[in-house]
Amino acid sequence: MGKERGDRRAQAAHDTELGDAVARAQRGDEAAFSRAYRIVHPPLLGFLRGLVGDDAEDVASDAWLEIARDIGRFRGDGAGFRAWTASIARNRAIDHLRRVRSRPRGTFLENDLADIPARQDTAEEAFETVSTQQALALIAQLPPQQAEAVLLQTVIGLDGPTAARVLGKRPGAVRSATHRGLKRLEKHLASLRPQGRVTDSDPCALGGAR
C-alpha cells in the first residue's frame, strides 16, 4: 500500500510538471514542448511497439506531427495530455495497419487493430523481471483488446476510466479486459520461472526506463 501511494504521488508530481510544460508550449515555448516530448515519448513509444512492432518509430513520428500541429486545441491537465497523445498515437497505429492491410513484420499483437471497433502488480512484475522488449512481447501474446487495455494502464499510466475513453469502450469492459489480461500474463510469468527465463537483474526493465 505504501508503495502504491508513493507511486501515485510520483505520478501526480510528474503530471503537474507535464501540465505546466504543455501550458507553456501552447503559448509558443519551444523548450517547454521539448520537455513535454521527453516526458511523454518513451512510454508512448513503448505503447506503439505493442501495437505495430518495428514500425513504432515511424508511427510515433506521424503522431507527434499531429500533436505539435493540434496542441493549441488541447484542453486539460498533464494526465489528460497523456490520454490525448495516446489516443492520437493509437489512431495513427490503426491507420498504419489499415494501409499495409496485413500485420507488419515485428508486430506483437495477434490480430490487426484495424479490426477492433486483477492485479496491477502482475504487469509491474513483468516489467521488473524481464527486459522491456520481453515484457511487451508477453503482453502482446494476449488477445488484442486485453493487450491494449493493459498497455494503456501499465505503459502509458492511464487510469481505467481514461483508458476506456481512449479505447471508446465502457469502463466495465476495460476493467474486465484488463483483469483477464493480467490473469493470463500471470500464467505466462509462472510458466517462465521454472525455465529460468525470468530474472530479477535485467537493467533494461521498463521500471528503469520510465
Short mmCIF file of C-alpha atoms in Angstrom, two decimals, residues 25-26 33 61-74 81 84 88 92:
data_model
loop_
_atom_site.label_atom_id
_atom_site.label_comp_id
_atom_site.label_asym_id
_atom_site.label_seq_id
_atom_site.Cartn_x
_atom_site.Cartn_y
_atom_site.Cartn_z
CA ALA A 25 4.14 25.02 -25.06
CA GLN A 26 0.69 26.22 -26.05
CA PHE A 33 7.29 21.47 -25.87
CA SER A 61 6.75 10.46 -35.80
CA ASP A 62 3.38 10.77 -37.53
CA ALA A 63 1.64 11.05 -34.16
CA TRP A 64 3.98 13.79 -32.93
CA LEU A 65 3.45 15.80 -36.11
CA GLU A 66 -0.27 15.77 -35.35
CA ILE A 67 0.30 16.52 -31.66
CA ALA A 68 2.53 19.51 -32.49
CA ARG A 69 0.01 20.79 -35.03
CA ASP A 70 -3.02 20.50 -32.74
CA ILE A 71 -1.56 21.16 -29.29
CA GLY A 72 -3.24 24.56 -29.21
CA ARG A 73 -6.62 22.80 -29.27
CA PHE A 74 -5.85 20.60 -26.29
CA PHE A 81 -2.39 15.20 -22.18
CA TRP A 84 -4.84 12.71 -25.62
CA ILE A 88 -3.67 10.15 -31.35
CA ARG A 92 -2.17 6.58 -36.28
#
